[in-house]
PDB file of C-alpha atoms in Angstrom:
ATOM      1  CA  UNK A   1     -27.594-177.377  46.175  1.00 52.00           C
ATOM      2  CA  UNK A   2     -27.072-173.499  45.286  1.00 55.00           C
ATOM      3  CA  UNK A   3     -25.257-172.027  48.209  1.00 56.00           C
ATOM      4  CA  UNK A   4     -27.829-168.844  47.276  1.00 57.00           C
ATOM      5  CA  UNK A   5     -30.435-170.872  47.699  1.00 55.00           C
ATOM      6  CA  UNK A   6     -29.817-171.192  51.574  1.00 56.00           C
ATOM      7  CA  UNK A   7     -30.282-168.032  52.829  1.00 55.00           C
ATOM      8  CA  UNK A   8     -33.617-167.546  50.766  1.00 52.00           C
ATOM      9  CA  UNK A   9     -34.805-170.967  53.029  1.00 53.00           C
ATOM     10  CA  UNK A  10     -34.165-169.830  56.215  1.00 53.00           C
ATOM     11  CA  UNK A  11     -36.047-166.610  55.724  1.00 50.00           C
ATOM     12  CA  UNK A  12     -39.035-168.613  54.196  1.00 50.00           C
ATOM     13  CA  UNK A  13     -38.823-170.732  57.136  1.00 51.00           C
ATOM     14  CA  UNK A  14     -38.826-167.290  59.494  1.00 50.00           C
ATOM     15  CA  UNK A  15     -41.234-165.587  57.842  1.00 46.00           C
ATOM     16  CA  UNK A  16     -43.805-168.867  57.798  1.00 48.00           C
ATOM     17  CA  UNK A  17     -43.135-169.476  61.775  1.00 46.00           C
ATOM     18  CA  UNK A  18     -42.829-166.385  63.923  1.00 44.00           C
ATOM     19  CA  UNK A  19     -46.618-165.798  63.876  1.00 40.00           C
ATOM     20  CA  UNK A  20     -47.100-169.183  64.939  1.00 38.00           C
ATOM     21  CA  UNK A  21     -44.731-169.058  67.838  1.00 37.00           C
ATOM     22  CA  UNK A  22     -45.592-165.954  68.817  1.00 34.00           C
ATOM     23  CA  UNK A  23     -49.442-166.762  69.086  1.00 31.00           C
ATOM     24  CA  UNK A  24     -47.948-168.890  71.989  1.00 30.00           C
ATOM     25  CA  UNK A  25     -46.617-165.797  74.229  1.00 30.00           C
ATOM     26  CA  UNK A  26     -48.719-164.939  77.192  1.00 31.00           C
ATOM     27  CA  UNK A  27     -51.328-162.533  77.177  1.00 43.00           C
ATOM     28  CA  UNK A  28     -51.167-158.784  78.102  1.00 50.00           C
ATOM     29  CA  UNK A  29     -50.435-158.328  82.162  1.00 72.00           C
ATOM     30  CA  UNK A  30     -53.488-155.730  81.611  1.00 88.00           C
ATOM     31  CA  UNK A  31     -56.621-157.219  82.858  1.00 90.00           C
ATOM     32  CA  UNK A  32     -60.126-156.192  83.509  1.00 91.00           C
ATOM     33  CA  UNK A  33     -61.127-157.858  86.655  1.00 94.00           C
ATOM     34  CA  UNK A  34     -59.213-158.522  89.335  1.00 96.00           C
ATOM     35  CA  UNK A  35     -61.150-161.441  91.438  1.00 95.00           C
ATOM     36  CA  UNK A  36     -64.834-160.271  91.672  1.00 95.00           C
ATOM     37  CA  UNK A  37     -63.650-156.367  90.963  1.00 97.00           C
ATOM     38  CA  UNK A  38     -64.350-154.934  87.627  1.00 95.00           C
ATOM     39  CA  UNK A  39     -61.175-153.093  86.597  1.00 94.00           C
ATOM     40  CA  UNK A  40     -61.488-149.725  84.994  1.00 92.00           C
ATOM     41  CA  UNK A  41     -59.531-146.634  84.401  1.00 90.00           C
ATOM     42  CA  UNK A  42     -57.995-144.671  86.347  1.00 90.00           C
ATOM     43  CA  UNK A  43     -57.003-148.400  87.838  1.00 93.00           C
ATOM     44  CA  UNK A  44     -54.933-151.186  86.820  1.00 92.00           C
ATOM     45  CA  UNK A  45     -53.529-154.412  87.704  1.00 92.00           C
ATOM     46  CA  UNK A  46     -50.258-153.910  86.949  1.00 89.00           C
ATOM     47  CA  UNK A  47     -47.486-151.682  85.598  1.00 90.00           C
ATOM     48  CA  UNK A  48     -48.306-149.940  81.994  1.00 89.00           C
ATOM     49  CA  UNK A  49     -52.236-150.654  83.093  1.00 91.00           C
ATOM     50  CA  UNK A  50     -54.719-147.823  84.073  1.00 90.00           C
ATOM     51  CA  UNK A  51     -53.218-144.471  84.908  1.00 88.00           C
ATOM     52  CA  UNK A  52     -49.613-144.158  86.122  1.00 88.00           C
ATOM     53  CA  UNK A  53     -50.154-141.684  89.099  1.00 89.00           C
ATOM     54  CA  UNK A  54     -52.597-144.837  90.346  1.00 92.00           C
ATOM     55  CA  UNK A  55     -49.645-147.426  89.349  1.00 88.00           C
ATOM     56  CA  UNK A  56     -47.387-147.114  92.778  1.00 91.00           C
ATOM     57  CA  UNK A  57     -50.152-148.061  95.247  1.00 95.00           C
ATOM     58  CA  UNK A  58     -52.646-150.455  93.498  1.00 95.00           C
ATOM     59  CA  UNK A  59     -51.891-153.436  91.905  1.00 94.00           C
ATOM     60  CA  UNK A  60     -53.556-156.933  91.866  1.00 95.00           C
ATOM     61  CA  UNK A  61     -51.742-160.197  93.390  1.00 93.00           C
ATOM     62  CA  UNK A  62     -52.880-163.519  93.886  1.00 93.00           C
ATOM     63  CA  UNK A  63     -56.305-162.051  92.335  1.00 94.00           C
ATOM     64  CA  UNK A  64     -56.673-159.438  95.253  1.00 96.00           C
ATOM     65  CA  UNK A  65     -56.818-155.879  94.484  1.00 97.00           C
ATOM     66  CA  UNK A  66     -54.535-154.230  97.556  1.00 97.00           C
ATOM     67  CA  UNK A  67     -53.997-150.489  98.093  1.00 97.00           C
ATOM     68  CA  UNK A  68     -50.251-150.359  99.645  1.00 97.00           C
ATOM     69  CA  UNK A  69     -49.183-146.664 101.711  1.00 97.00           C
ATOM     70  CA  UNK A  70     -46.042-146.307 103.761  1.00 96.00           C
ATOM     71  CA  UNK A  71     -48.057-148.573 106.690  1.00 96.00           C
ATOM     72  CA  UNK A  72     -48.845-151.405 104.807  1.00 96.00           C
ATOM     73  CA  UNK A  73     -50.744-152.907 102.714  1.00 97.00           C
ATOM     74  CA  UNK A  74     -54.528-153.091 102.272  1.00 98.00           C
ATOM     75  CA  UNK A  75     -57.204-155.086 100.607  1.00 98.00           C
ATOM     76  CA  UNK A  76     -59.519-153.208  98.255  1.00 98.00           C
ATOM     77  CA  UNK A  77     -63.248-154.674  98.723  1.00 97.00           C
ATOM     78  CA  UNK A  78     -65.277-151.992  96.769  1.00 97.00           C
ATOM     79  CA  UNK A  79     -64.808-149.750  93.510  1.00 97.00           C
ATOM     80  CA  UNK A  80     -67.328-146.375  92.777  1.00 96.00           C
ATOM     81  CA  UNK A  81     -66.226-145.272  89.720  1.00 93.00           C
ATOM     82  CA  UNK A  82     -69.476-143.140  89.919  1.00 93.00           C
ATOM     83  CA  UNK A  83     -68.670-141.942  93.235  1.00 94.00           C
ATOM     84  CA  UNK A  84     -64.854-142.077  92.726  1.00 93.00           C
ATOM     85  CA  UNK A  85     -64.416-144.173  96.392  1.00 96.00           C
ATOM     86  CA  UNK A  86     -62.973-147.356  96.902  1.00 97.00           C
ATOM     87  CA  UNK A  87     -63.721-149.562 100.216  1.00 98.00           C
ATOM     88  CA  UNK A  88     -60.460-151.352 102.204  1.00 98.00           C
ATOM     89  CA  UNK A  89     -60.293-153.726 104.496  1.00 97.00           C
ATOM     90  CA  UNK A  90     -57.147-153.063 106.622  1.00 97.00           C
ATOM     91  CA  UNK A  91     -56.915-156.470 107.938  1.00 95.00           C
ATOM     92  CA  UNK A  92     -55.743-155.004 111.521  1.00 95.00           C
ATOM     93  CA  UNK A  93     -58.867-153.195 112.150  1.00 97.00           C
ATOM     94  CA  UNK A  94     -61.464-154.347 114.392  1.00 98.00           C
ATOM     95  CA  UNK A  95     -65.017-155.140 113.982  1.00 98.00           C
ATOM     96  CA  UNK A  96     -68.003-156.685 115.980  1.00 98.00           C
ATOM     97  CA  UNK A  97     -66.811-160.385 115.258  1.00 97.00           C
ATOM     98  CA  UNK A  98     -63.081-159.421 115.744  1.00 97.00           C
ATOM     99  CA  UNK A  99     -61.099-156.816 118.159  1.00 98.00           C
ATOM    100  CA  UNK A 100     -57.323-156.403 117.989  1.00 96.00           C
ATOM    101  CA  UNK A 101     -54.837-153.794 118.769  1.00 96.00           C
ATOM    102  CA  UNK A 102     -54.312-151.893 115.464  1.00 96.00           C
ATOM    103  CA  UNK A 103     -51.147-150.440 114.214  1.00 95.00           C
ATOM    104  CA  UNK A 104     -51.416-147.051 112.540  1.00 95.00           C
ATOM    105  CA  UNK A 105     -53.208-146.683 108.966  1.00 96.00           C
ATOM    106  CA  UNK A 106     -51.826-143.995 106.769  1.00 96.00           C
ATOM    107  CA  UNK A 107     -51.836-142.730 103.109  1.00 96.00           C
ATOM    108  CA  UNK A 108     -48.948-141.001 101.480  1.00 96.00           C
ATOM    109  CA  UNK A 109     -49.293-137.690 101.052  1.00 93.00           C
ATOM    110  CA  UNK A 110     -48.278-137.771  96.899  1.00 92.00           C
ATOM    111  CA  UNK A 111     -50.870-140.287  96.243  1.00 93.00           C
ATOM    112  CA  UNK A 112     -53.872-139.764  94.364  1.00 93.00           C
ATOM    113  CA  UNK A 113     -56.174-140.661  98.064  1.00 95.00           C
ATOM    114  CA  UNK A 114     -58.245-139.186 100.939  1.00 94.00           C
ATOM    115  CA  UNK A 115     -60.456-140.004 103.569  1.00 94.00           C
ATOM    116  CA  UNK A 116     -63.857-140.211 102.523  1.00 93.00           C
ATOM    117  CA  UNK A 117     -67.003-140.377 104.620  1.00 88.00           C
ATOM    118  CA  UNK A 118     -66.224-143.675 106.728  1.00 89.00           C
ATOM    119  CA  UNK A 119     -66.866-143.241 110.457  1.00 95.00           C
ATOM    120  CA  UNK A 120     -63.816-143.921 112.528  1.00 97.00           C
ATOM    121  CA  UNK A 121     -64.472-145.380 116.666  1.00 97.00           C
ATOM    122  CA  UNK A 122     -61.518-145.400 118.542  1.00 97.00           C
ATOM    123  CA  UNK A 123     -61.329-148.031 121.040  1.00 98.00           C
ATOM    124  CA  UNK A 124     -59.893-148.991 124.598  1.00 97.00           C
ATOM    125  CA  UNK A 125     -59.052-145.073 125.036  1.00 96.00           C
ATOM    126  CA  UNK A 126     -57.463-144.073 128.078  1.00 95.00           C
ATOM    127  CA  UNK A 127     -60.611-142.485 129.703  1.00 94.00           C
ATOM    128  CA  UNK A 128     -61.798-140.015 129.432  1.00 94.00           C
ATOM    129  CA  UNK A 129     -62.159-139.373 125.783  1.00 92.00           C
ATOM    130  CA  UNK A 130     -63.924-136.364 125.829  1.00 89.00           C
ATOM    131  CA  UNK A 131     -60.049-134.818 126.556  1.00 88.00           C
ATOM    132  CA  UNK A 132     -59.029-135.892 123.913  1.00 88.00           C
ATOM    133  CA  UNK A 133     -57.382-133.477 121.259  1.00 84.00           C
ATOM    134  CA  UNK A 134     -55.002-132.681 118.633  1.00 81.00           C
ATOM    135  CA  UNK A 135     -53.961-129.343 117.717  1.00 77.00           C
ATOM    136  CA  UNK A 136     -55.924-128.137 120.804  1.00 79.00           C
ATOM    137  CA  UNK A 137     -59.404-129.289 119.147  1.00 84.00           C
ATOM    138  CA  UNK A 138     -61.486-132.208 120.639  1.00 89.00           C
ATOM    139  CA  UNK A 139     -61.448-134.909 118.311  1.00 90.00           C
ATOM    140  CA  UNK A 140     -64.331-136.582 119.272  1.00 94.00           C
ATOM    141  CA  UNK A 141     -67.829-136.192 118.595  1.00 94.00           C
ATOM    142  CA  UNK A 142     -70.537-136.271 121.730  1.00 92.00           C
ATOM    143  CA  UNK A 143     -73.784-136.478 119.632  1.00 93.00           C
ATOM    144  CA  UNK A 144     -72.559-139.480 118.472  1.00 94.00           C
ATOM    145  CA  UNK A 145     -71.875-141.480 121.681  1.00 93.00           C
ATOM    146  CA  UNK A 146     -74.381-144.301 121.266  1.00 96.00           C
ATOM    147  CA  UNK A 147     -72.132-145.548 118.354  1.00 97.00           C
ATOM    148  CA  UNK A 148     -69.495-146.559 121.206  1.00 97.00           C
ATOM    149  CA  UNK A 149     -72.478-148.255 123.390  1.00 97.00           C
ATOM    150  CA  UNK A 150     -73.895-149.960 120.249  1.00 97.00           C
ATOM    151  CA  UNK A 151     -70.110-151.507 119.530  1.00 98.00           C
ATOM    152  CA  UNK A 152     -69.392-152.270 123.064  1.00 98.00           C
ATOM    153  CA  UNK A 153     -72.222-154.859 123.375  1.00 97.00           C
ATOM    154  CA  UNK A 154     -69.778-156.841 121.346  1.00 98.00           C
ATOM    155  CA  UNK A 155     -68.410-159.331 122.889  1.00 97.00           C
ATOM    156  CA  UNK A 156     -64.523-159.261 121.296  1.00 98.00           C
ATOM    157  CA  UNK A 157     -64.353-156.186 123.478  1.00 98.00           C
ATOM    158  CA  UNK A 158     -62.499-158.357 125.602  1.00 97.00           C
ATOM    159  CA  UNK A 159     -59.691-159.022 122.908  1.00 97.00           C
ATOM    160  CA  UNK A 160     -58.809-155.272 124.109  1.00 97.00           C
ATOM    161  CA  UNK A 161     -58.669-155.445 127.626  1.00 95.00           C
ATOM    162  CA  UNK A 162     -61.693-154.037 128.147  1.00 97.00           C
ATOM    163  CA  UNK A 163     -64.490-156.097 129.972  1.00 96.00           C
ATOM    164  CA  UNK A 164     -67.768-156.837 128.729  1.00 96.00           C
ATOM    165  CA  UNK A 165     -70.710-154.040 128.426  1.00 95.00           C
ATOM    166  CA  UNK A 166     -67.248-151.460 129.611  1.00 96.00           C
ATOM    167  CA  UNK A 167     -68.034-147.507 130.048  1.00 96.00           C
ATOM    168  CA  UNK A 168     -68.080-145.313 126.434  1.00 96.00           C
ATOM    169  CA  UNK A 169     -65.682-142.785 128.388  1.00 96.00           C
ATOM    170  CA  UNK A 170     -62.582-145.006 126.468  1.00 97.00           C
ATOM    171  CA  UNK A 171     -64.337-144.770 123.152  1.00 97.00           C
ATOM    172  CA  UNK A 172     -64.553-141.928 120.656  1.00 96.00           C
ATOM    173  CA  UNK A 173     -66.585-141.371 117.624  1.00 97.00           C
ATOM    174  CA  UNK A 174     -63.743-139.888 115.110  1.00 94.00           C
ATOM    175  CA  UNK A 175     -66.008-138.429 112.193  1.00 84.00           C
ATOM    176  CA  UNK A 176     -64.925-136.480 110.641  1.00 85.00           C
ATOM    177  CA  UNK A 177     -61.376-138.193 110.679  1.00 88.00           C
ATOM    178  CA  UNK A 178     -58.318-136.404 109.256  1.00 87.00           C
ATOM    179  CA  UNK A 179     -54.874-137.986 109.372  1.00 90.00           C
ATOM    180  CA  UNK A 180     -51.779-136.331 111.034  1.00 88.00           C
ATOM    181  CA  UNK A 181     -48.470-134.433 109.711  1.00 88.00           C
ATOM    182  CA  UNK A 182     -47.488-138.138 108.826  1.00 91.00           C
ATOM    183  CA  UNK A 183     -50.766-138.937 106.991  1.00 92.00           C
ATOM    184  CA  UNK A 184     -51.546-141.341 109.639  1.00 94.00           C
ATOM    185  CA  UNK A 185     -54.098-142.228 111.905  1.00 93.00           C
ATOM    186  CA  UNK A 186     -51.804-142.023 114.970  1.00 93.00           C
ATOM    187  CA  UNK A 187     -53.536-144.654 117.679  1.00 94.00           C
ATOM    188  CA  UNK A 188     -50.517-144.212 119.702  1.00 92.00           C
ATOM    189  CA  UNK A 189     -50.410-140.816 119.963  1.00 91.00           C
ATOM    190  CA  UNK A 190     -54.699-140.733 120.715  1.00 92.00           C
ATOM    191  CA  UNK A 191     -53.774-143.293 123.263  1.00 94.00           C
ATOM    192  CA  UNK A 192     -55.957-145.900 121.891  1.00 96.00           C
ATOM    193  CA  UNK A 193     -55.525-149.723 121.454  1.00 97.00           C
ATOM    194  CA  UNK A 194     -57.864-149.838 118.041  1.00 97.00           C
ATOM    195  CA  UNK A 195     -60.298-148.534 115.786  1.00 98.00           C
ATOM    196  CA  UNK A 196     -63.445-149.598 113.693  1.00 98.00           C
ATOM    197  CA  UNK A 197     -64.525-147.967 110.660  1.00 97.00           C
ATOM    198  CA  UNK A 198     -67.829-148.036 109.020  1.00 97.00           C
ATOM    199  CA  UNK A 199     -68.646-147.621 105.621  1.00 95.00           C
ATOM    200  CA  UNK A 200     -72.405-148.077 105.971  1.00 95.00           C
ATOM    201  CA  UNK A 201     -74.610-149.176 108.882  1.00 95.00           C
ATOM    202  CA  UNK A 202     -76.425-151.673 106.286  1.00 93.00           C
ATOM    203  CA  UNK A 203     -79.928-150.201 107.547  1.00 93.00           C
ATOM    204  CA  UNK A 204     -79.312-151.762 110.986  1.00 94.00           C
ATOM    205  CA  UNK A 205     -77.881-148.723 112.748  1.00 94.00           C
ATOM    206  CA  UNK A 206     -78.013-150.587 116.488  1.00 95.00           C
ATOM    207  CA  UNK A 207     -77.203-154.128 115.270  1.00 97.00           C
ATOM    208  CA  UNK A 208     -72.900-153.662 114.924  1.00 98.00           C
ATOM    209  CA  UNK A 209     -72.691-157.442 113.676  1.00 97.00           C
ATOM    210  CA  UNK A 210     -74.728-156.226 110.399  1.00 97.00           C
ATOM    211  CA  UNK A 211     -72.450-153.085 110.112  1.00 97.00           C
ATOM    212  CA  UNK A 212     -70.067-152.547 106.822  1.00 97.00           C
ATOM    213  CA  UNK A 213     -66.582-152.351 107.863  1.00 97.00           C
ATOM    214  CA  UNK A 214     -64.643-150.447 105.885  1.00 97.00           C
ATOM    215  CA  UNK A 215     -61.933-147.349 104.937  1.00 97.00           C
ATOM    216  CA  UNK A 216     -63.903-145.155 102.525  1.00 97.00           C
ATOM    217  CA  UNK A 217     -61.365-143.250 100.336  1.00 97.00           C
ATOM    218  CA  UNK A 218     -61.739-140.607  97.657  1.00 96.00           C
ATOM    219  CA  UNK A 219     -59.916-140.820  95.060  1.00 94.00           C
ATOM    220  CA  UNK A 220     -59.032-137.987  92.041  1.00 86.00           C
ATOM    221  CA  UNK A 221     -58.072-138.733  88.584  1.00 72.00           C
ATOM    222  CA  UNK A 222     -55.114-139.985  86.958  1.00 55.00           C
ATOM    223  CA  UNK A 223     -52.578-138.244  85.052  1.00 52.00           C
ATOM    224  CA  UNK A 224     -54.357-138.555  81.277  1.00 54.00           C
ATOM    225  CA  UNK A 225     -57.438-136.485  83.184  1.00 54.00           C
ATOM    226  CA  UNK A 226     -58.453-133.502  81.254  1.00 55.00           C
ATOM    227  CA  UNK A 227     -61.894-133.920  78.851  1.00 53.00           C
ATOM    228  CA  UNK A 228     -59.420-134.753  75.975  1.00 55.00           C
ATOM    229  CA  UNK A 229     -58.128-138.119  77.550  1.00 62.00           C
ATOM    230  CA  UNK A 230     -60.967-139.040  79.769  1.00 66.00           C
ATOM    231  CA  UNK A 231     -62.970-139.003  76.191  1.00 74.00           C
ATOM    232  CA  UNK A 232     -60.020-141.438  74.743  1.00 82.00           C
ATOM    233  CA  UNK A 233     -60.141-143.753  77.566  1.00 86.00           C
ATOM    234  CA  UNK A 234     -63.584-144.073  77.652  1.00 87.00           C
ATOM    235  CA  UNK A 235     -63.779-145.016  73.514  1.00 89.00           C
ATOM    236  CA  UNK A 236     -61.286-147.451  74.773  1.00 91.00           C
ATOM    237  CA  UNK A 237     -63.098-148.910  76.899  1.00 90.00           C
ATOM    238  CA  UNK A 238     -65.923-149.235  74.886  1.00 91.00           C
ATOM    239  CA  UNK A 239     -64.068-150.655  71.916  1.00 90.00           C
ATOM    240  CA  UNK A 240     -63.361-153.490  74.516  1.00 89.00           C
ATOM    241  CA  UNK A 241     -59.786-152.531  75.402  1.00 91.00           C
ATOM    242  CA  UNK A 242     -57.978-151.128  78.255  1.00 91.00           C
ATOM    243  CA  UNK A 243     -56.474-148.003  79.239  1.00 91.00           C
ATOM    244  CA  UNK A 244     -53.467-147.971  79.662  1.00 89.00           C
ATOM    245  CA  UNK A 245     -49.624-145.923  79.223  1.00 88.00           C
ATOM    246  CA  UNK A 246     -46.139-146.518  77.675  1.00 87.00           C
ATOM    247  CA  UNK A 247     -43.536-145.699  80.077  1.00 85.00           C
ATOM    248  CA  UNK A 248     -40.954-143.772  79.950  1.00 85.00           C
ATOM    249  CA  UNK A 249     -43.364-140.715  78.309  1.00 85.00           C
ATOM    250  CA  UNK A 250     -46.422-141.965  79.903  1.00 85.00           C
ATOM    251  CA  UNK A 251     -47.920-141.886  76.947  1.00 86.00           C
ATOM    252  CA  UNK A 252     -51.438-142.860  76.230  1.00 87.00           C
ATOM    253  CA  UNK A 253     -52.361-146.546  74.990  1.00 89.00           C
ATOM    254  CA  UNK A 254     -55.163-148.741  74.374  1.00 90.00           C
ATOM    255  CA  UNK A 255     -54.113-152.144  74.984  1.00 89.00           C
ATOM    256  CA  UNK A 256     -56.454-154.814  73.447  1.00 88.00           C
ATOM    257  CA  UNK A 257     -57.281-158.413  73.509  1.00 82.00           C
ATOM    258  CA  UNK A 258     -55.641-159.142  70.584  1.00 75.00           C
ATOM    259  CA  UNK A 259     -51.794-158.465  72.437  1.00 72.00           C
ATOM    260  CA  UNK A 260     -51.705-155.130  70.398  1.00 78.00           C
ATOM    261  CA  UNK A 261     -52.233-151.806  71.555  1.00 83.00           C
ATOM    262  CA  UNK A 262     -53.518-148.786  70.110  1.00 85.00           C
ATOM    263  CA  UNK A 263     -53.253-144.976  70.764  1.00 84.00           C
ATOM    264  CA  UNK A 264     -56.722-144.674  69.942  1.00 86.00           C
ATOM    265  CA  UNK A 265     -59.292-147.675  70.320  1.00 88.00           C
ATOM    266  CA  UNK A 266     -59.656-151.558  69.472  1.00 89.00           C
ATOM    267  CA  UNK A 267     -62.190-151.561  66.971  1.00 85.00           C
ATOM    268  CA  UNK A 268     -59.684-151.699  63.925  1.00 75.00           C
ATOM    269  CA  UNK A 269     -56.996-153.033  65.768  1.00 63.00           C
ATOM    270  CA  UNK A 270     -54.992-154.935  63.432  1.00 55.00           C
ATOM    271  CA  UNK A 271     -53.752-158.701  64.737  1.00 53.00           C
ATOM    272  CA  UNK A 272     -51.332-160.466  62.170  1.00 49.00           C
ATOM    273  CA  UNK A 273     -51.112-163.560  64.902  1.00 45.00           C
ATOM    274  CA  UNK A 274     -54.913-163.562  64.545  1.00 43.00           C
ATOM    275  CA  UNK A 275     -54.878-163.394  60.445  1.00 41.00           C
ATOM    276  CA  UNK A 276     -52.511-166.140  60.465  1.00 39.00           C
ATOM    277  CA  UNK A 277     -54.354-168.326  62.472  1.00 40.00           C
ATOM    278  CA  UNK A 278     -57.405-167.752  60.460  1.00 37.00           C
ATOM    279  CA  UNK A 279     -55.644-168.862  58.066  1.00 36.00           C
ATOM    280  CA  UNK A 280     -54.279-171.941  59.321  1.00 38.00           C
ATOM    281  CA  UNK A 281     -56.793-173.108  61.632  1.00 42.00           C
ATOM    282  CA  UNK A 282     -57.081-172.290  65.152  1.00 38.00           C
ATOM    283  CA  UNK A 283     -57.020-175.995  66.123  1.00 38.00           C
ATOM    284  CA  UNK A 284     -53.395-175.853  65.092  1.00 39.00           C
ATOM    285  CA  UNK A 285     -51.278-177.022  68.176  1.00 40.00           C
ATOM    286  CA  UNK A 286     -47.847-175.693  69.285  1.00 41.00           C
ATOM    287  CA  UNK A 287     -46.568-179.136  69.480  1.00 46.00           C
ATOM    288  CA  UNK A 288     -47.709-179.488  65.968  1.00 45.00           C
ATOM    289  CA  UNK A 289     -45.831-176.687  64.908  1.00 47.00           C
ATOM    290  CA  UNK A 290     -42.913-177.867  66.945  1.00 49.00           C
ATOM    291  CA  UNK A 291     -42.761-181.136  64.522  1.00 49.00           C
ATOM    292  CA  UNK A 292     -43.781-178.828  60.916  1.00 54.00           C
ATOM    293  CA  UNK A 293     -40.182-176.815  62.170  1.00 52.00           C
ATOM    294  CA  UNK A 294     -38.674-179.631  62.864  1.00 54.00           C
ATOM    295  CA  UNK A 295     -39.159-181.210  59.078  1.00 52.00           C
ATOM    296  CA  UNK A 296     -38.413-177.629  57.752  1.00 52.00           C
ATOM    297  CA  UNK A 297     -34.942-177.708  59.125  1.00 53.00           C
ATOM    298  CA  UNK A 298     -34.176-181.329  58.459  1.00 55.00           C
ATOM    299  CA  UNK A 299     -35.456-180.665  55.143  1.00 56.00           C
ATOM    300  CA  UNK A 300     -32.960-177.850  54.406  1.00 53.00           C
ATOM    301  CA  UNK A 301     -29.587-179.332  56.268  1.00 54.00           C
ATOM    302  CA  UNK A 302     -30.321-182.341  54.112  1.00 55.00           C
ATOM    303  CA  UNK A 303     -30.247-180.080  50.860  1.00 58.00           C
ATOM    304  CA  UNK A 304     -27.711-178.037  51.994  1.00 56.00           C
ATOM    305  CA  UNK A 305     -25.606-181.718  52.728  1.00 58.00           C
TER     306      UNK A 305
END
């Protein structure tokens, strides 16, 4: 065989299988659920998904979206994107069913969160809580004391120390919360064992076993948010892809189904796995490809022999 011949083979032989294998590489980490959450920008599941101010503290694992600060990690329940407020679950924090001491729950300053309208009750105070202050301000709110009597017919109240049906003087209503120097909600420091937050009362404002539990946070936009972007993300999403951004630069991409991504949309996204499988048939299996390579190389060793 013509020694010139061989080099021509072996790039037919590329050129005809590289689609094929890579139509067997895994999909894009980009995804737009996580469990039973609808994932949408600024948000992603991953890094290079969503917006990349968002990227440090939300991420999804094991098909849970979590929110992680400097005090831990927390799971994200609920998503607004009308509202901009998401719903967490820190799993430390009591409600009727379940009372436990509670470490601190904190945000980091640089993040793209705040507290949003949740209504925080501090529990198993040292008594009396209507002293209690920070910065010289009372902290707690007295025309909201028959939250604390509503929430201490629960039983757990006894997983605090406290005994059943105990006095509201070692419970405060904390609304409107704000966080310390630390961006914490500093239990230790209030001399409280726990908290409860709720999110919504569930139209059942004296039954606390029918109550929401829940962290409402605020959130503001990511780093592509001026009318320009929020315009490209949403023809993005619309054209079925996801937002997302190209580290180092940050810059702006559309990542779509097809394992591409675009700085625009997905609507003429061009996919030359996709054209090749067209044109070979879907129902083509990697094993079967496996065995066509196989034959190619046997094929040209023996010619070259």
């Amino acid at each position: 065989m013509d020694s010139h011949l061989l080099p021509f083979i072996i790039f037919l032989i590329a050129v005809t299988f590289t689609p094929l294998l890579s139509s067997a590489a895994p999909a894009t980490p980009c995804q737009s659920n996580c469990g039973s959450l609808q994932i949408k920008y600024p948000f992603g599941t991953s890094y290079g998904c969503g917006s990349p101010r968002f990227e440090p503290y939300i991420a999804c694992k094991s098909n849970q979206l979590l929110l992680t600060t400097h005090t831990g990690s927390y799971l994200i329940t609920a998503i607004s994107y009308k509202d901009s407020t998401l719903t967490i679950t820190p799993s430390a924090m009591s409600t009727c069913n379940s009372m436990q001491q509670s470490p601190n729950l904190g945000l980091d300053w640089a993040s793209p969160f705040q507290l949003g309208p949740s209504i925080f009750l501090l529990l198993s105070c040292t008594p009396p809580t209507s002293s209690l202050t920070i910065k010289g301000s009372p902290v707690c709110d007295p025309s909201s004391t028959h939250l604390c009597a509503t929430i201490y017919t629960c039983p757990a109240v006894v997983n605090l120390g406290l005994p059943l049906f105990p006095p509201t003087n070692t419970c405060c209503v904390y609304s409107p919360a704000n966080f310390n120097s630390k961006g914490e909600l500093d239990l230790r420091e209030m001399k409280c064992k726990g908290y409860a937050s709720i999110a919504s009362f569930q139209d059942s404002p004296t039954d606390p076993s029918k109550w929401m539990y829940g962290v409402t946070l605020k959130y503001t936009n990511g780093g592509f948010d001026d009318y320009y972007m929020n315009n490209k993300c949403n023809t993005c999403e619309d054209s079925g892809g996801i937002c997302g951004y190209s580290p180092p630069t940050n810059s702006f991409l559309c990542i779509c189904n097809s394992g591409f991504n675009a700085t625009t949309d997905c609507y003429n996204n061009y996919n030359p796995v996709q054209d090749y499988e067209d044109l070979i048939g879907t129902s083509t299996s990697l094993s079967t490809q496996k065995i066509m390579l196989g034959l190619w190389v046997g094929l040209v060793f023996y010619i070259a022999a």
